[in-house]
Coordinates of C-alpha atoms in Angstrom, one line a residue:
M1 CA -19.2 20.0 27.9
N2 CA -21.1 18.5 25.1
Y3 CA -19.2 15.6 23.5
Y4 CA -22.2 14.7 21.2
G5 CA -22.3 11.2 22.7
V6 CA -19.4 9.9 20.7
E7 CA -16.6 9.8 23.3
S8 CA -16.0 6.2 22.6
R9 CA -14.8 7.1 19.1
F10 CA -12.4 9.9 20.1
A11 CA -9.3 7.6 19.9
V12 CA -10.2 6.7 16.3
M13 CA -10.9 10.3 15.5
K14 CA -7.5 11.4 16.8
E15 CA -5.6 8.7 14.9
W16 CA -7.3 9.6 11.6
Y17 CA -7.7 13.4 11.7
N18 CA -5.3 14.9 14.2
G19 CA -1.6 15.7 13.7
Y20 CA -1.5 19.2 12.0
T21 CA 0.3 22.1 13.6
F22 CA -0.9 25.7 13.8
G23 CA 2.1 27.5 15.4
D24 CA 2.9 25.3 18.3
V25 CA -0.6 23.9 18.7
Q26 CA -1.6 20.5 17.3
V27 CA -5.0 20.6 15.6
Y28 CA -7.4 18.3 13.8
N29 CA -8.7 18.6 10.2
P30 CA -12.0 20.3 11.0
W31 CA -13.7 19.3 7.7
S32 CA -13.0 15.6 8.3
V33 CA -14.0 15.8 12.0
I34 CA -17.3 17.3 11.0
K35 CA -18.0 14.7 8.3
F36 CA -17.1 11.9 10.7
L37 CA -19.4 13.4 13.4
Y38 CA -22.3 13.4 10.8
D39 CA -21.6 9.7 10.1
L40 CA -21.5 8.9 13.9
N41 CA -24.8 10.7 14.4
T42 CA -26.3 8.1 12.1
D43 CA -24.3 5.1 13.3
I44 CA -22.0 5.3 16.4
N45 CA -20.0 2.4 14.9
A46 CA -19.4 4.1 11.5
F47 CA -16.0 3.5 10.0
P48 CA -13.7 6.5 9.5
H49 CA -13.1 7.6 5.9
P50 CA -10.5 9.8 4.2
Y51 CA -13.0 12.6 3.6
W52 CA -10.2 15.0 2.5
I53 CA -9.7 12.9 -0.7
N54 CA -13.0 14.3 -2.1
T55 CA -12.0 18.0 -1.4
S56 CA -9.1 18.1 -3.9
S57 CA -7.6 16.2 -6.8
N58 CA -4.5 15.3 -4.9
D59 CA -2.5 16.0 -8.1
I60 CA 0.6 16.9 -6.1
V61 CA 0.9 13.4 -4.6
K62 CA 0.1 11.8 -8.0
E63 CA 2.8 13.8 -9.8
M64 CA 5.3 13.1 -7.1
I65 CA 4.8 9.3 -7.3
V66 CA 4.7 9.2 -11.1
H67 CA 8.1 11.1 -11.4
A68 CA 9.8 9.7 -8.3
D69 CA 13.4 8.6 -8.7
R70 CA 15.0 5.9 -6.5
E71 CA 15.9 8.4 -3.8
T72 CA 12.4 9.9 -3.7
K73 CA 10.8 6.4 -3.6
G74 CA 12.9 5.6 -0.6
Q75 CA 11.9 8.8 1.1
I76 CA 8.2 8.1 0.5
E77 CA 8.6 4.6 2.0
T78 CA 10.3 6.1 5.1
L79 CA 7.3 8.4 5.6
L80 CA 4.8 5.7 5.0
N81 CA 6.5 3.6 7.7
G82 CA 6.1 6.4 10.3
G83 CA 9.5 7.9 9.8
T84 CA 10.5 11.6 9.3
L85 CA 12.1 13.5 6.5
D86 CA 14.5 16.5 7.0
M87 CA 13.8 19.4 4.7
Q88 CA 14.9 23.0 4.4
V89 CA 12.1 25.5 4.4
Y90 CA 11.6 27.7 1.3
E91 CA 8.6 29.9 1.9
E92 CA 9.0 31.8 -1.3
I93 CA 8.5 28.9 -3.7
T94 CA 5.6 28.9 -6.3
Y95 CA 3.7 26.1 -8.0
E96 CA 6.0 26.5 -11.1
D97 CA 9.0 25.7 -8.8
M98 CA 7.5 22.4 -7.7
H99 CA 9.3 20.1 -10.2
T100 CA 12.6 22.0 -10.5
K101 CA 14.2 20.5 -7.3
G102 CA 13.1 17.7 -5.0
K103 CA 13.3 19.9 -2.0
N104 CA 10.7 22.2 -3.5
L105 CA 8.3 19.3 -3.9
W106 CA 8.6 18.4 -0.2
N107 CA 8.0 22.1 0.7
F108 CA 4.9 22.0 -1.4
L109 CA 3.6 18.9 0.3
Y110 CA 4.3 20.5 3.7
F111 CA 2.5 23.8 2.9
T112 CA -0.5 22.0 1.4
G113 CA -1.1 19.7 4.5
Y114 CA 0.2 16.4 3.1
L115 CA 3.1 16.6 5.6
T116 CA 3.3 18.1 9.0
K117 CA 6.0 19.4 11.3
K118 CA 7.3 17.0 14.0
D119 CA 10.3 19.1 15.0
E120 CA 12.4 22.1 13.7
Y121 CA 16.0 23.2 14.1
F122 CA 18.2 26.0 12.9
I123 CA 21.5 25.7 10.9
E124 CA 22.5 29.3 10.2
P125 CA 21.2 30.9 8.1
S126 CA 18.4 28.4 7.3
I127 CA 15.4 26.8 9.1
F128 CA 15.0 23.0 8.8
L129 CA 12.1 20.8 9.7
K130 CA 11.6 17.2 10.5
V131 CA 8.3 16.4 8.7
C132 CA 6.0 13.3 8.8
I133 CA 2.6 12.2 7.4
P134 CA 0.1 13.8 9.8
N135 CA -2.4 10.9 10.3
V136 CA -4.1 7.8 8.9
E137 CA -6.4 9.9 6.7
V138 CA -3.5 11.4 4.8
K139 CA -1.5 8.2 4.8
T140 CA -4.5 6.6 3.0
I141 CA -4.3 9.2 0.3
Y142 CA -0.6 8.3 -0.3
Q143 CA -1.4 4.6 -0.2
N144 CA -4.4 4.8 -2.6
T145 CA -2.4 6.9 -5.0
I146 CA 0.5 4.4 -5.0
L147 CA -1.8 1.5 -5.5
E148 CA -3.5 3.2 -8.5
W149 CA -0.1 4.1 -9.9
L150 CA 1.0 0.5 -9.4
R151 CA -2.1 -0.8 -11.2
R152 CA -1.5 1.4 -14.2
R153 CA 2.2 0.5 -14.3
I154 CA 1.5 -3.2 -14.2
E155 CA -1.1 -2.9 -17.0
K156 CA 1.7 -1.8 -19.4
Q157 CA 4.0 -4.8 -18.7
D158 CA 4.2 -8.3 -20.1
F159 CA 4.2 -11.0 -17.4
R160 CA 4.1 -14.1 -19.5
D161 CA 7.5 -15.2 -18.1
L162 CA 6.0 -15.2 -14.7
Y163 CA 3.2 -17.4 -15.7
R164 CA 5.6 -19.8 -17.5
A165 CA 7.6 -20.0 -14.3
M166 CA 4.4 -20.7 -12.3
E167 CA 3.3 -23.4 -14.8
A168 CA 6.8 -25.0 -14.6
G169 CA 6.9 -24.9 -10.8
D170 CA 10.1 -22.8 -11.1
A171 CA 10.1 -21.1 -7.7
E172 CA 13.5 -19.5 -8.2
K173 CA 12.5 -17.8 -11.5
M174 CA 9.1 -16.7 -10.2
G175 CA 10.8 -15.2 -7.1
E176 CA 13.3 -13.4 -9.3
I177 CA 10.6 -11.8 -11.4
L178 CA 8.6 -10.7 -8.4
N179 CA 11.7 -9.3 -6.7
E180 CA 12.5 -7.2 -9.8
Q181 CA 9.1 -5.7 -9.6
L182 CA 9.3 -5.0 -5.9
F183 CA 12.6 -3.3 -6.3
S184 CA 11.2 -0.9 -8.8
T185 CA 8.0 0.1 -7.1
I186 CA 7.0 2.1 -4.1
S187 CA 6.1 -0.2 -1.2
F188 CA 4.6 0.5 2.2
Y189 CA 4.9 -2.0 5.0
D190 CA 2.4 -0.8 7.5
G191 CA -0.7 -2.8 6.6
A192 CA 1.7 -4.6 4.2
G193 CA -0.6 -7.6 3.6
N194 CA -3.0 -5.4 1.5
F195 CA -0.1 -4.0 -0.5
Y196 CA 1.5 -7.3 -1.4
H197 CA -1.9 -8.9 -2.1
G198 CA -2.8 -6.0 -4.4
F199 CA 0.6 -6.1 -6.0
L200 CA 0.5 -9.8 -6.8
A201 CA -3.2 -9.9 -7.8
G202 CA -2.6 -7.0 -10.2
I203 CA 0.3 -8.8 -11.9
L204 CA -1.5 -12.1 -12.2
S205 CA -4.6 -10.4 -13.6
Q206 CA -2.7 -9.4 -16.8
S207 CA -2.9 -12.9 -18.2
E208 CA -5.4 -13.6 -21.1
N209 CA -5.3 -17.3 -20.4
Y210 CA -6.2 -17.4 -16.7
L211 CA -8.9 -16.1 -14.4
V212 CA -7.9 -14.6 -11.1
K213 CA -10.0 -14.7 -8.0
S214 CA -8.9 -12.7 -5.0
N215 CA -10.4 -13.7 -1.7
R216 CA -8.6 -11.3 0.6
E217 CA -11.5 -8.9 0.7
T218 CA -14.1 -11.5 1.7
G219 CA -12.4 -12.7 4.8
N220 CA -14.1 -16.1 4.3
G221 CA -11.3 -18.4 5.3
R222 CA -10.3 -19.2 1.8
S223 CA -6.9 -18.8 0.2
D224 CA -5.6 -15.4 -0.7
I225 CA -5.6 -15.9 -4.5
M226 CA -6.9 -18.5 -6.9
V227 CA -5.7 -18.6 -10.5
K228 CA -7.5 -20.9 -12.9
S229 CA -7.9 -21.7 -16.6
P230 CA -11.3 -21.0 -18.1
S231 CA -11.3 -24.7 -19.2
L232 CA -11.7 -27.3 -16.4
R233 CA -9.0 -29.4 -18.3
G234 CA -6.5 -26.6 -17.8
R235 CA -4.4 -25.6 -14.8
A236 CA -5.4 -24.1 -11.5
F237 CA -3.3 -22.6 -8.8
V238 CA -3.9 -21.8 -5.1
L239 CA -1.7 -19.0 -3.8
E240 CA -1.3 -18.1 -0.1
L241 CA 0.7 -15.0 1.0
K242 CA 2.6 -14.3 4.2
V243 CA 4.3 -11.1 5.4
S244 CA 7.5 -12.0 7.3
A245 CA 8.6 -10.2 10.4
H246 CA 12.3 -10.6 9.5
I247 CA 14.2 -11.5 6.3
D248 CA 15.5 -14.7 7.9
D249 CA 11.8 -15.9 8.2
L250 CA 11.2 -15.8 4.4
E251 CA 11.9 -19.4 3.7
S252 CA 10.0 -20.9 6.6
D253 CA 7.0 -18.5 6.1
A254 CA 6.7 -19.5 2.4
E255 CA 6.7 -23.2 3.5
R256 CA 4.2 -22.4 6.2
A257 CA 2.0 -20.8 3.5
V258 CA 2.0 -24.0 1.5
Q259 CA 1.2 -26.0 4.5
Q260 CA -1.7 -23.7 5.3
I261 CA -3.2 -24.5 1.9
Y262 CA -3.2 -28.2 2.7
D263 CA -4.3 -27.9 6.3
N264 CA -7.3 -25.6 5.4
K265 CA -8.2 -27.6 2.3
Y266 CA -8.1 -24.5 0.1
M267 CA -8.0 -26.8 -3.0
D268 CA -11.4 -28.3 -2.3
E269 CA -13.3 -25.4 -4.0
L270 CA -11.4 -25.9 -7.2
R271 CA -11.9 -29.7 -7.1
A272 CA -15.6 -29.2 -6.6
E273 CA -15.6 -27.1 -9.7
G274 CA -14.0 -29.9 -11.7
Y275 CA -10.3 -29.0 -11.8
R276 CA -7.9 -31.9 -11.6
R277 CA -4.5 -30.2 -12.2
I278 CA -4.1 -28.0 -9.1
D279 CA -0.8 -26.6 -7.8
C280 CA -0.2 -24.9 -4.5
C281 CA 2.1 -21.9 -4.1
G282 CA 3.2 -20.1 -0.9
I283 CA 4.8 -16.7 -1.2
S284 CA 6.4 -14.7 1.7
F285 CA 7.3 -11.1 1.5
Y286 CA 9.7 -8.9 3.5
R287 CA 10.1 -5.4 2.3
K288 CA 11.7 -5.7 -1.2
D289 CA 12.3 -9.4 -1.0
C290 CA 10.1 -12.4 -1.5
E291 CA 10.4 -16.2 -1.4
V292 CA 8.4 -18.7 -3.4
R293 CA 7.6 -22.3 -2.6
F294 CA 5.5 -24.9 -4.5
G295 CA 3.7 -27.9 -3.3
S296 CA 1.9 -30.7 -5.2
G297 CA -1.8 -30.6 -5.5
R298 CA -2.2 -33.6 -3.3

């Protein structure tokens, strides 16, 4: 049997592109598998991509997220965390029915491949399914759509109170504002570091008085976020983020984040630029809760 010399990447291929059902048989997304094989032919270490994103507008997911109420947000979060959703099957629905009832929306996501069947059961006279997100590729579509929605939502809000709290070193007020935002958004906790980093960097970037530098993408051993005034006589802040394993760890993780700033000398870059008023801030997250701690710029 010809495996095209890419056997070492089969596990990744399965994680990203498998998970659909055709009758009782589990199948891969053929388009994405073919695209990935093309990339592997060029580079056996090529990274997988959500190729399916480019084959449609993904408007169904976008509309679901934009119009989601609190219940729907909770259901989306459950799916993103690997859980299942119980839904009754309505095979006769049309596109026009999609927004009339929430159950129609889930049916549409199922019939268009954004959800897949994990199990089914019968409660007379109806068929019910337990559905989940098929694979990493489709989860990426949900996550990217949520982050884009979050970015646009943040752009419409005024976060001057957050900056005033940060300038005053008011950890309680800063945590209160962030908790309010977390409560109203759609979160995902698998790979949560990227979500919380994007969430906070997006909020802080709304200020006209500060520049925000995000170092998460570089992986260069620097702090997660630096916030600084355009003037060297102004304020500068070093922020380090932690994702807690349990809600009881929030306080200690926030303190640990502050200590990491000192231990790794994250302030040195700002001092080298000429800043003298530097504050340190550690923020820990657990689901919809966060904890903020400040340290002096020693």
